[in-house]
Coordinates of C-alpha atoms in Angstrom, one line a residue:
Chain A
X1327 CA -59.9 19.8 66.8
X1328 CA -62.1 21.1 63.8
X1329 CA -60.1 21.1 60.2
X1330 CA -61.0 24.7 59.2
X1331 CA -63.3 23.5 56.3
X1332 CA -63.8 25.8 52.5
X1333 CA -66.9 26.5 52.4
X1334 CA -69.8 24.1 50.0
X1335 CA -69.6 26.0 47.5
X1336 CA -65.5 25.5 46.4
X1337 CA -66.4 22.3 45.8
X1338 CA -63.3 20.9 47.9
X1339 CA -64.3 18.1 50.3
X1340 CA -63.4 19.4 53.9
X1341 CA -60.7 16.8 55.2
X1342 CA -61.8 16.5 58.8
X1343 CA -64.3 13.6 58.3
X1344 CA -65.5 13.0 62.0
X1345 CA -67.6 16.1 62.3
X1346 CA -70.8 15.6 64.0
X1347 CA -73.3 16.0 61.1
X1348 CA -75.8 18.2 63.3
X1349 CA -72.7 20.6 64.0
X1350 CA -71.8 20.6 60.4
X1351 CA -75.4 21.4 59.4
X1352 CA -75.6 24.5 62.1
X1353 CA -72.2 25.6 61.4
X1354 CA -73.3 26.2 57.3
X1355 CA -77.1 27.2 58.5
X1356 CA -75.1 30.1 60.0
X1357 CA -73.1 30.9 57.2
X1358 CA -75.8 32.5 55.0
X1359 CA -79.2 34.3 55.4
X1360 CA -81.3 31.9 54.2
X1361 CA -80.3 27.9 53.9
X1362 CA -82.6 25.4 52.8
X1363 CA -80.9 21.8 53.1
X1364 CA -82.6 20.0 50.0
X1365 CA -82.6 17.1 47.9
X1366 CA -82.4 17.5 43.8
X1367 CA -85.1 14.6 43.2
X1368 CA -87.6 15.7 45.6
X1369 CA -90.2 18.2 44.3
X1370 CA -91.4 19.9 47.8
X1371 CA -88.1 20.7 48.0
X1372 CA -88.4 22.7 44.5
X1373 CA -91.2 24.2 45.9
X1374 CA -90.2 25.7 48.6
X1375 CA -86.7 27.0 46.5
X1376 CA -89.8 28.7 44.1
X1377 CA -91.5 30.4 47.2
X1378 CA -88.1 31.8 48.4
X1379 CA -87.1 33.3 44.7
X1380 CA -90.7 34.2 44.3
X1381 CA -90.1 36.6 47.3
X1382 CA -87.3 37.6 45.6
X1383 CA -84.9 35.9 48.0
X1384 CA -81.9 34.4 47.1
X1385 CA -81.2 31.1 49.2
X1386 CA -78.4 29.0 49.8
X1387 CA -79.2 25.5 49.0
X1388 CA -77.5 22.3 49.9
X1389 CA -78.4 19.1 47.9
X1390 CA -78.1 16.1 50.5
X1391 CA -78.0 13.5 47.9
X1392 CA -75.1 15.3 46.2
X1393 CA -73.2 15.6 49.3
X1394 CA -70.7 12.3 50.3
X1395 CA -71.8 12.9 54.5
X1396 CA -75.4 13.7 53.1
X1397 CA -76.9 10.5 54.7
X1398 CA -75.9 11.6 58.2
X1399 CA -77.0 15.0 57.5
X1400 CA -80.1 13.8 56.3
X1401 CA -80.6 11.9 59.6
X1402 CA -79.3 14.4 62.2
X1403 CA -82.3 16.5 60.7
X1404 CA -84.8 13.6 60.6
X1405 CA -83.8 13.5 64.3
X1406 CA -83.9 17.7 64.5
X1407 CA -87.2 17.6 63.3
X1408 CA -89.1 14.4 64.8
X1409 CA -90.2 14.0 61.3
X1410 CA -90.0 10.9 58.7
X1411 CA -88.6 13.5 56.2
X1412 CA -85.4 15.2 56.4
X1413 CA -85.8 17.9 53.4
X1414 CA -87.0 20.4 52.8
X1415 CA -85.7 22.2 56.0
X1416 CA -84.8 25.9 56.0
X1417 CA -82.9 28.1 58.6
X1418 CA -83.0 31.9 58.6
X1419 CA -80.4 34.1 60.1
X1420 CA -79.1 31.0 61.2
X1421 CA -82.1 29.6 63.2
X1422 CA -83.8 27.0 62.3
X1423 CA -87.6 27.5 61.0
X1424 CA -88.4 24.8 59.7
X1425 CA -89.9 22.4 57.2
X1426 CA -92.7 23.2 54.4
X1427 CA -96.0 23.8 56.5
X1428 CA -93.6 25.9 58.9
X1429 CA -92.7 28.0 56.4
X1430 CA -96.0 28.7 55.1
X1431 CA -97.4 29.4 58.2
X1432 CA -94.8 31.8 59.0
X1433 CA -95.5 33.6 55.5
X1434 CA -99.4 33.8 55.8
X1435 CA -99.6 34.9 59.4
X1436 CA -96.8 37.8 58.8
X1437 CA -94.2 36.7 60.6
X1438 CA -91.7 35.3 57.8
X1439 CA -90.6 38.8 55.8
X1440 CA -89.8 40.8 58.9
X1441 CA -87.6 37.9 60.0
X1442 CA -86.3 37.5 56.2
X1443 CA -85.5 41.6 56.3
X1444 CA -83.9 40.9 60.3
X1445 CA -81.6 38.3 58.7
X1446 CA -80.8 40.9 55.3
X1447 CA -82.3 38.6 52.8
X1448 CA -84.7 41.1 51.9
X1449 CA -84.9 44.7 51.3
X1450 CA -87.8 47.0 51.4
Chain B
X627 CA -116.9 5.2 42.3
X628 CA -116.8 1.7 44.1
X629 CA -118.0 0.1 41.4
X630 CA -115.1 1.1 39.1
X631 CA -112.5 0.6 42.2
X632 CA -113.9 -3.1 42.6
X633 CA -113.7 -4.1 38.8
X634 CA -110.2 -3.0 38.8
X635 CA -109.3 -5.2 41.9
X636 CA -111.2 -7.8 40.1
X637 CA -109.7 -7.7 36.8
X638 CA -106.0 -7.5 39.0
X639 CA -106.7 -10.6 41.1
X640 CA -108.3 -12.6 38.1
X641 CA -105.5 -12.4 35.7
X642 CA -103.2 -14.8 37.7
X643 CA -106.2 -17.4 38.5
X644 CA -106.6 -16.7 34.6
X645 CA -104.2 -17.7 33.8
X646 CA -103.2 -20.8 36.6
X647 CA -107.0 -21.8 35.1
X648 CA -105.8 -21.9 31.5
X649 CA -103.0 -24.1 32.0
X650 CA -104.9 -26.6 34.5
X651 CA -107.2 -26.7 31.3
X652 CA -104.6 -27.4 28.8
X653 CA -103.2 -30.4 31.0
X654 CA -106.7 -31.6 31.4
X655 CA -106.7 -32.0 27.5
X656 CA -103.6 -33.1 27.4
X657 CA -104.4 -35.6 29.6
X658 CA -107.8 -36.7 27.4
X659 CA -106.0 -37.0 24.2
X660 CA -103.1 -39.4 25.9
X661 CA -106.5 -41.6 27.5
X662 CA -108.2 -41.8 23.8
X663 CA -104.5 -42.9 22.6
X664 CA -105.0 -45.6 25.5
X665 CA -108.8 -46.6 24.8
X666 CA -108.1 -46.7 20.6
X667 CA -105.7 -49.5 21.9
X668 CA -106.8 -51.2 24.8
X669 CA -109.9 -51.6 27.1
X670 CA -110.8 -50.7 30.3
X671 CA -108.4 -52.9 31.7
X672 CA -105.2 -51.2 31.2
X673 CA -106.2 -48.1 32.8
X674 CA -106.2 -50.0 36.0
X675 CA -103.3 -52.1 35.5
X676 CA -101.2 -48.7 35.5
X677 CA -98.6 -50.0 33.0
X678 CA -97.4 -53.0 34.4
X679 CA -98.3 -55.4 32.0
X680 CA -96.9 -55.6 28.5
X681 CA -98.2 -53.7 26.0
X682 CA -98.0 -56.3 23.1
X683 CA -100.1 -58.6 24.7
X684 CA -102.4 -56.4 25.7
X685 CA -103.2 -55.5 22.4
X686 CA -103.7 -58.2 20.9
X687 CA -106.6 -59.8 22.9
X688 CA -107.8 -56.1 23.3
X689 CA -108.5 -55.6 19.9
X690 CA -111.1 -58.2 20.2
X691 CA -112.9 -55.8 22.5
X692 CA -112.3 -52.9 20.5
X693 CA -115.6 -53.5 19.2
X694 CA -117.9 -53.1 22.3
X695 CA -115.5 -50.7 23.9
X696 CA -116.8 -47.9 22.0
X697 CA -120.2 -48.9 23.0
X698 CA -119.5 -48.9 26.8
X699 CA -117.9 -45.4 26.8
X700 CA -120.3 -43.1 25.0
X701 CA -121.4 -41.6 28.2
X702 CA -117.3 -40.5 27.9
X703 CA -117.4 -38.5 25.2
X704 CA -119.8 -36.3 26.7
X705 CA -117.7 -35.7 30.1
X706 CA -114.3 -34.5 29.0
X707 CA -112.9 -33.8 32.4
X708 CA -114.5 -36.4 34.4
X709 CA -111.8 -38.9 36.3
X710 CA -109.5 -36.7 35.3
X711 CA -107.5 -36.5 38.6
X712 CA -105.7 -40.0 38.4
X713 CA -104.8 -41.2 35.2
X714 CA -102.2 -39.0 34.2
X715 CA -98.9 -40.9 34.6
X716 CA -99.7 -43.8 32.7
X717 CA -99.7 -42.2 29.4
X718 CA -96.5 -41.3 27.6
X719 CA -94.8 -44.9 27.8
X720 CA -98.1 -46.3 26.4
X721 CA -98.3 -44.1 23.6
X722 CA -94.3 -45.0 22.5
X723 CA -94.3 -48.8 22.6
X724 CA -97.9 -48.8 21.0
X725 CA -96.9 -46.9 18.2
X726 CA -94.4 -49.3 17.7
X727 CA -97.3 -51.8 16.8
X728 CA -99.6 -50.1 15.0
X729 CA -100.7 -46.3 14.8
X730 CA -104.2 -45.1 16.3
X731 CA -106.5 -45.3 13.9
X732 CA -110.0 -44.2 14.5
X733 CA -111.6 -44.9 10.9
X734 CA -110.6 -48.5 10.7
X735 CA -111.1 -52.1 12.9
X736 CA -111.3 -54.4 9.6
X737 CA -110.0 -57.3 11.4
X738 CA -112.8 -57.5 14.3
X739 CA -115.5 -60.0 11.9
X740 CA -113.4 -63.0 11.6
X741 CA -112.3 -63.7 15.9
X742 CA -115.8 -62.7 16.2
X743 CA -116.7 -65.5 13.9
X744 CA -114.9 -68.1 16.4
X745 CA -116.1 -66.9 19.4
X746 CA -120.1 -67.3 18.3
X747 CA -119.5 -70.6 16.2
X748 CA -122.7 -72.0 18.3
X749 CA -124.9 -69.6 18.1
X750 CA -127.5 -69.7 14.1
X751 CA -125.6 -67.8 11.4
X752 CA -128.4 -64.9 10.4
X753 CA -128.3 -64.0 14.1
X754 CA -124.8 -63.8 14.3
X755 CA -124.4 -61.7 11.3
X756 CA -127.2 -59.2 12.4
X757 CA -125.9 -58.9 15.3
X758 CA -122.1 -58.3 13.5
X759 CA -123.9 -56.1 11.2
X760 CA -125.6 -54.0 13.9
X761 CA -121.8 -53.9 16.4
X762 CA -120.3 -52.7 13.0
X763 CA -122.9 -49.7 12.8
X764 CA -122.6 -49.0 16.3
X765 CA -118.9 -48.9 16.1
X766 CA -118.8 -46.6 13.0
X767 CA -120.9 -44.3 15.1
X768 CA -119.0 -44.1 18.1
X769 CA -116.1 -43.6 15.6
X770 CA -117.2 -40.9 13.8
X771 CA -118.7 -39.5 17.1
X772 CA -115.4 -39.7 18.8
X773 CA -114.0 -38.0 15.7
X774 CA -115.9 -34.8 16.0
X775 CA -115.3 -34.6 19.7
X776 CA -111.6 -35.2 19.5
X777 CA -111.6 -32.6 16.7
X778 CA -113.8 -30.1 19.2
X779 CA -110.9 -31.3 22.0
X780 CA -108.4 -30.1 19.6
X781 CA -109.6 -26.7 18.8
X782 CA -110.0 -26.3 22.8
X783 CA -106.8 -26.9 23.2
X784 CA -105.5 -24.4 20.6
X785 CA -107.8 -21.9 22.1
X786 CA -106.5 -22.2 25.7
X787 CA -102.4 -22.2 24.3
X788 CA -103.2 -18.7 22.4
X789 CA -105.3 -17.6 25.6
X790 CA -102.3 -18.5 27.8
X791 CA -99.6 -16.6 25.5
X792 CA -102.0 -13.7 25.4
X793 CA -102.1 -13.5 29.6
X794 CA -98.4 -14.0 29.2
X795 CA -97.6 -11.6 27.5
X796 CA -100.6 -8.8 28.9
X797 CA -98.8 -9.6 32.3
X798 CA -95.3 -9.6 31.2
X799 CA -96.2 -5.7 29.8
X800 CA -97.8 -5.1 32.8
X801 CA -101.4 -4.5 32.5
X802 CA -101.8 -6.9 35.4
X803 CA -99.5 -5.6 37.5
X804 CA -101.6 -5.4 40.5
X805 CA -101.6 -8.8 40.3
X806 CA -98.1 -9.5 41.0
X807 CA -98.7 -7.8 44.4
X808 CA -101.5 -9.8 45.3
X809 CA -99.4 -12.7 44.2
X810 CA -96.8 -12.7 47.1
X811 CA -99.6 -11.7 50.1
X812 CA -102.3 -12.1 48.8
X813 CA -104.3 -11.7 51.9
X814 CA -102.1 -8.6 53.0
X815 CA -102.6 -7.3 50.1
X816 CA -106.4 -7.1 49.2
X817 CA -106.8 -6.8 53.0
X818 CA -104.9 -3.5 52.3
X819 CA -107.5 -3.0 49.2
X820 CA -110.1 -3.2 51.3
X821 CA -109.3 -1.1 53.9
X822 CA -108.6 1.7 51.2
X823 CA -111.6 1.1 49.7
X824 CA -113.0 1.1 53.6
X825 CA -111.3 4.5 54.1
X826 CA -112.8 6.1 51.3
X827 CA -116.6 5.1 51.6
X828 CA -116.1 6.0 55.3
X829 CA -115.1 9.8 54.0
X830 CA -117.6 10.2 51.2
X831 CA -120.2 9.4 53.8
X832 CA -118.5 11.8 56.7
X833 CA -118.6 14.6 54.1
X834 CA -122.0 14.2 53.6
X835 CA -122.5 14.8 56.7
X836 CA -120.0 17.6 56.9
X837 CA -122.1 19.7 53.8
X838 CA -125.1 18.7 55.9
X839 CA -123.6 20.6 58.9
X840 CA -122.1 23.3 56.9
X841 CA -125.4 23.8 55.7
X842 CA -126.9 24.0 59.4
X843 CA -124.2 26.6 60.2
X844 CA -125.1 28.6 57.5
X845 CA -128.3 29.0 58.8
X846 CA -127.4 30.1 62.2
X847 CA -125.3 32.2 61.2
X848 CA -127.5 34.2 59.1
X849 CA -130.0 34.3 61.8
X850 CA -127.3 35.4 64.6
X851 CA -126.7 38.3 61.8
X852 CA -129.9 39.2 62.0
X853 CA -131.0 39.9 65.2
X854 CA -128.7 41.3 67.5
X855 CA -127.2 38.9 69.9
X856 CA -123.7 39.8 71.9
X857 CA -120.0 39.6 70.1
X858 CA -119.4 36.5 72.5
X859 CA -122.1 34.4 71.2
X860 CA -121.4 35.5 67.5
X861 CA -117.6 34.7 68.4
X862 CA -118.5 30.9 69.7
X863 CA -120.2 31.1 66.5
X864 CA -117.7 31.6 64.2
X865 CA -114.6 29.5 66.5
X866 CA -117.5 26.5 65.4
X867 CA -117.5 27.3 62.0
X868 CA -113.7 27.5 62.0
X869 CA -113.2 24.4 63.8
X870 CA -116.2 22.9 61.2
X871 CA -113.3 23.6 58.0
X872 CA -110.5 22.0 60.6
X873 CA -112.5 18.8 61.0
X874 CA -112.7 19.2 56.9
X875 CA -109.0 19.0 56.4
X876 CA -108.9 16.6 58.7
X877 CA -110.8 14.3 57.1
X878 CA -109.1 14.8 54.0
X879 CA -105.4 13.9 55.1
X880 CA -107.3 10.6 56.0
X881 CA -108.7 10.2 52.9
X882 CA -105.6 11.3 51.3
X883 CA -103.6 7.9 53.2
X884 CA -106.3 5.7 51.9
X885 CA -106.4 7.2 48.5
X886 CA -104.7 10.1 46.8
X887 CA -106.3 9.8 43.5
X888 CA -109.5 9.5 44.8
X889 CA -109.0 13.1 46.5
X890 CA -107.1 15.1 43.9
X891 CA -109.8 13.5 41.3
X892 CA -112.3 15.6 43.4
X893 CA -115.0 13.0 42.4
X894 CA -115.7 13.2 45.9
X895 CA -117.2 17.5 45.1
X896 CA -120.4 18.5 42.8
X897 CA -119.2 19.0 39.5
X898 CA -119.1 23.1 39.3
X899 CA -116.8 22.4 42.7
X900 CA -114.3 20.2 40.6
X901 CA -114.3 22.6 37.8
X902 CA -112.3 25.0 40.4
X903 CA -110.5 22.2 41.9
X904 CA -106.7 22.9 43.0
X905 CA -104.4 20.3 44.4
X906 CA -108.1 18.5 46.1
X907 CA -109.7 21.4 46.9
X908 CA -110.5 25.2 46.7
X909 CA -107.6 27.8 46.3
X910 CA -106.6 30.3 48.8
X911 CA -106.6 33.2 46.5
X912 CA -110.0 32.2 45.3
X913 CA -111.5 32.4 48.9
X914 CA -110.1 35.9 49.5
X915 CA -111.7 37.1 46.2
X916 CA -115.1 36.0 47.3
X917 CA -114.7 37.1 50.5
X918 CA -113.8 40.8 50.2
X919 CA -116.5 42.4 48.5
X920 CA -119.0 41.1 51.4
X921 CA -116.3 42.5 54.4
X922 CA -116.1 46.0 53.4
X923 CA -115.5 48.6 55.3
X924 CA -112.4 47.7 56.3
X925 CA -110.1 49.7 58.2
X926 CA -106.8 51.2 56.4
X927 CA -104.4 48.4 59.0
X928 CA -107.0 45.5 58.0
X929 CA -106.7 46.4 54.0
X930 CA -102.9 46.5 54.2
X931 CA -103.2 43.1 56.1
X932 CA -105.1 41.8 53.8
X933 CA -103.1 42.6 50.5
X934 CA -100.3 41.5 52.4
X935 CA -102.5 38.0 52.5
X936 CA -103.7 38.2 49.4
X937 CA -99.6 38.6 48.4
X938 CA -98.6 35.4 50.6
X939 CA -101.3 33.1 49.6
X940 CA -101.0 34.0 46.3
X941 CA -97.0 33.2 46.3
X942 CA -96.9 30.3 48.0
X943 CA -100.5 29.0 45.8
X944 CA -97.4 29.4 43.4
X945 CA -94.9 27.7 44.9
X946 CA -97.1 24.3 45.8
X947 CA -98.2 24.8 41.6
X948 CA -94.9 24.6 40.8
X949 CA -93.7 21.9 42.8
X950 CA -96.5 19.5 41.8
X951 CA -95.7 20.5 37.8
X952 CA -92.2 19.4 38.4
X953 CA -93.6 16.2 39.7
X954 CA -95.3 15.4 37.0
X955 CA -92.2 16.3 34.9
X956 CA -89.9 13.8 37.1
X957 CA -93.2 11.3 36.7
X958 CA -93.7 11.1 33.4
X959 CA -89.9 11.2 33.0
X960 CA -89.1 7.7 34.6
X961 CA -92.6 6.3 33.3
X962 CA -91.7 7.3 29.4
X963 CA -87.5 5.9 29.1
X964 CA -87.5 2.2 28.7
X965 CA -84.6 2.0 31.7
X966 CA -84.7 -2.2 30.5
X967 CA -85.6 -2.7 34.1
X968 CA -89.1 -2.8 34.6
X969 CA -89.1 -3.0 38.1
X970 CA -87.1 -0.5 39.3
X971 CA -88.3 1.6 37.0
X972 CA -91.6 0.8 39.1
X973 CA -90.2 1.5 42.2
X974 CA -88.8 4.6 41.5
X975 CA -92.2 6.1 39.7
X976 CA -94.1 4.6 42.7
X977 CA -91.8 6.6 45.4
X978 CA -92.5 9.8 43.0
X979 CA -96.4 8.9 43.2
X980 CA -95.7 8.8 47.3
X981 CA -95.1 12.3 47.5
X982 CA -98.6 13.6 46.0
X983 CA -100.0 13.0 49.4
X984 CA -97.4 15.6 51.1
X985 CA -99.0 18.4 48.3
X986 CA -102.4 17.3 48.9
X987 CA -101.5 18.0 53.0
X988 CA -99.9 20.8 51.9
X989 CA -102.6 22.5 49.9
X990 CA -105.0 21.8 52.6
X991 CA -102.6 23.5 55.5
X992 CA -102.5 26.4 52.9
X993 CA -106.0 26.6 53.4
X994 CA -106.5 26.6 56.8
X995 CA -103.8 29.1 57.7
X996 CA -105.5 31.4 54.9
X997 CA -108.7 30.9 56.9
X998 CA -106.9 31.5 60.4
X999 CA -104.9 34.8 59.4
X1000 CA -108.3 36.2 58.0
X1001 CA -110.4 35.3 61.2
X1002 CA -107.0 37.0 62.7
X1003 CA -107.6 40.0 60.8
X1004 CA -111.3 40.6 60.7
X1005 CA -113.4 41.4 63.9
X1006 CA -116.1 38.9 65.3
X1007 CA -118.9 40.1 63.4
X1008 CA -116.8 40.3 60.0
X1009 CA -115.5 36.8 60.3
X1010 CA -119.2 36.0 60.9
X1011 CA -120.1 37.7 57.7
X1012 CA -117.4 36.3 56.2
X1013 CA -117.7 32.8 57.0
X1014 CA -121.3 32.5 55.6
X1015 CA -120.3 34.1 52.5
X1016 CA -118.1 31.3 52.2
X1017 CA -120.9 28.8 53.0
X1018 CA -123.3 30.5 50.8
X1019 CA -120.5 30.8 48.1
X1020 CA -120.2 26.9 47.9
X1021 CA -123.8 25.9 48.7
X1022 CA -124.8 28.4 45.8
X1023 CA -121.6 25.9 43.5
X1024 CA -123.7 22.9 44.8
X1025 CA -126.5 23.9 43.6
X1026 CA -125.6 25.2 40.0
X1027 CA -124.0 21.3 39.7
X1028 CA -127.7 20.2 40.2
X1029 CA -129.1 22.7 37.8
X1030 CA -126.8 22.1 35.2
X1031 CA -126.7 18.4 35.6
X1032 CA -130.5 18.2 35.2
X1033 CA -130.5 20.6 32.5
X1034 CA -133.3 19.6 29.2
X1035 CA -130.7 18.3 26.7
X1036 CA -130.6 19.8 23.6
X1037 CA -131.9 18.7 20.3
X1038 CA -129.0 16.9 18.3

């Protein structure tokens, strides 16, 4: 049975330790608009924070390395993915999108401000 | 370019043989100056004997020879390291117990005329003391001979210490550091050298080829532009010159494994090229700027489309900028504190340095989208337009970096 957990941003450690760490990151990719699951030492992952505030978004981020489960986390996305590197990954509305070169795709072919204003991270 | 790559690796892999070099050099002298300690003393016969007779005795009927035995090894002096690979265990107990005798002495054998004198009792006196006289010059000679070259040994050996301490202390602040690499695998390692080295040559020549083609294209395109040939055949046209700047990137993320530096350098572009370099090659925003005057009329849907690529590129141009300055940050952050452990501090600023190639892939997936989403945009015969303004736009850079490289120079 899941421990009803505070959310990241209390800075209280949830007490249920055995959640699966692909659940954990879906359950806070729902939780906000925009999530980007990042590390603080790795500078793609700063980039992609710029593009979002350059948009004039305002992203939840999670730093993996700051987090005590982070290496599962980091992992389970690895996994997620198929890719040799976890971060930066971002979800919108939820859904997962992607990494970097996913992200840029979306915004140069259209298709990532119309799913940004969908999920109410961005107004006209 | 190869030239400056090789004298690096050279300069890396020599440092150790240096310096291994050096120090088989000093034990050579070492060696030498323990074997004239040994010849001063005895003859030729103690060399072989490898210690085992006594030393006292050994002198004393020795020093009767002393007098031709500078004679026989003259040809010696002038082969320092010749025989060198044997002797060199015999040495130090010689050198205590003589010294417990008598010290070496190179000016001096006063006491050589009178044993002579009983050894030749039956030969006529004059002869015997020309031929004393003549032994005597010989010996002061090979004396004063052996001097100088034992002096020359000496400064040698001082040489080689200091050149040693200096490699010591160039590695130990690592201007060799390369070398520690090879050191471990060595063939892994300049096998890895190579191929780099392999990866590279085998781009710069496949972009020659690729301007070569680019430059073919041009032409067919401007032709097709021309005369009037069917939106199909323009269309296979310009999906060729598409797929031309795929194989382009391509190429690059190749080049970018083998060598990062060498890409972002943009050694590998005409110099004009380099002077608009970004992250390894051209920037999005730059390419929409020369294409839009050349793609007009537009319709209102195809403007709006096109600010709204303009906006995109532009923000995510940004957002790459921005990652790679905070890279250098965090780089020349770990490379500038003295952390006290050198090689962690190495490891960490190498794992930084690993994630230049994800901006250089980056930059260059910028780029292609950028030129997707405008072949999206634009109709056949637009794209066609545009894609050879873009050819004419670089082939026009190309050859400006000729001009101006061959450009009179000016009076100083």
């Amino acid at each position: 049975m899941h421990y009803q957990t505070q959310s990241w941003g209390g800075y209280m450690a949830p007490r249920n330790m055995s959640v699966d760490p692909l659940e954990r990151i879906q359950k806070l990719a729902s939780e906000n608009a925009v999530v980007i699951f990042s590390m603080s030492t790795c500078c793609m992952c700063h980039a992609i924070k710029r593009l979002f505030c350059g948009m004039g978004v305002n992203p939840t981020v999670y730093e993996l390395d700051e987090d005590p489960r982070g290496k599962d986390m980091e992992k389970a996305l690895m996994r997620l993915l198929g890719s040799s590197s976890a971060v930066p990954v971002v979800f919108i509305g939820g859904k997962l999108v992607g990494a970097m070169d996913r992200v840029m795709a979306s915004h140069i072919n259209g298709t990532l401000v119309p799913l940004l204003k969908e999920a109410g991270a961005l107004w006209l | 370019n190869n030239d400056v790559r090789s004298e690096q690796e050279v300069v890396d892999v020599g440092a150790d043989e240096i310096l291994v070099q050096v120090r088989v050099l000093i034990g050579s002298l070492n060696s030498i100056f323990k074997r004239l300690f040994d010849w001063q003393l005895s003859g030729p016969d103690y060399k072989s004997t490898k210690g085992m007779s006594s030393p006292s005795t050994q002198f004393v009927t020795s020093r009767r020879m002393g007098v031709y035995e500078p004679l026989h090894q003259i040809g010696m002096w002038e082969d320092p390291f010749k025989g060198l690979t044997s002797q060199h265990g015999i040495a130090a107990t010689t050198i205590v117990e003589v010294d417990g005798l008598d010290k070496p002495d190179y000016t001096s054998n006063e006491s050589v005329g009178p044993s002579k004198n009983d050894q030749e009792a039956s030969i006529p006196n004059e002869k015997v003391q020309r031929r004393l006289a003549q032994n005597r010059e010989a010996a002061r000679k090979s004396r004063l001979r052996k001097k100088a070259y034992v002096q020359q040994l000496e400064t040698s050996r001082l040489k080689l210490t200091q050149l040693e301490q200096e490699l010591q202390r160039a590695r130990q602040q690592g201007l060799f550091i390369g070398s520690s690499a090879l050191d471990s695998s060595h063939m892994g390692s300049s096998a890895s050298l190579n191929s780099d080295l392999a990866g590279i040559t085998a781009f710069e020549m496949k972009y020659g080829h690729w301007v070569e083609e680019q430059h073919k294209q041009n032409g067919e395109l401007r032709n097709a532009l021309q005369v009037h040939i069917t939106d199909i055949e323009l269309r296979i046209l310009v999906d060729h010159g598409l797929k031309h700047y795929h194989d382009l990137f391509n190429m690059k993320a190749d080049a970018a494994k083998a060598d990062v530096f060498y890409l972002m350098s943009g050694m590998w572009r005409t110099s004009a090229e380099r002077f608009f370099l970004w992250i390894g090659g051209f920037r999005p925003s730059e390419l929409l700027n020369v294409l839009m005057p050349q793609l007009e009329p537009l319709t209102d849907q195809q403007l709006l489309d096109v600010c709204n690529l303009r906006l995109s590129s532009q923000q995510a141009e940004d957002a790459l900028t921005q990652g790679m300055d905070k890279l250098q940050q965090s780089l020349a952050q770990s490379v500038a504190t003295d952390s006290g452990n050198y090689g962690s501090q190495m490891a960490a600023a190498m794992e930084k340095l690993e994630a230049l190639e994800g901006f250089v892939n980056q930059a260059d997936h910028l780029r292609q989208q950028t030129l997707q989403q405008m072949s999206r945009i634009l109709t056949t015969r637009q794209a066609a337009r545009g894609l050879l303004a873009l050819g004419e736009y670089f082939h026009r850079l190309r050859a400006l970096s000729s001009l101006w490289a061959a450009r009179p120079c000016e009076p100083a």
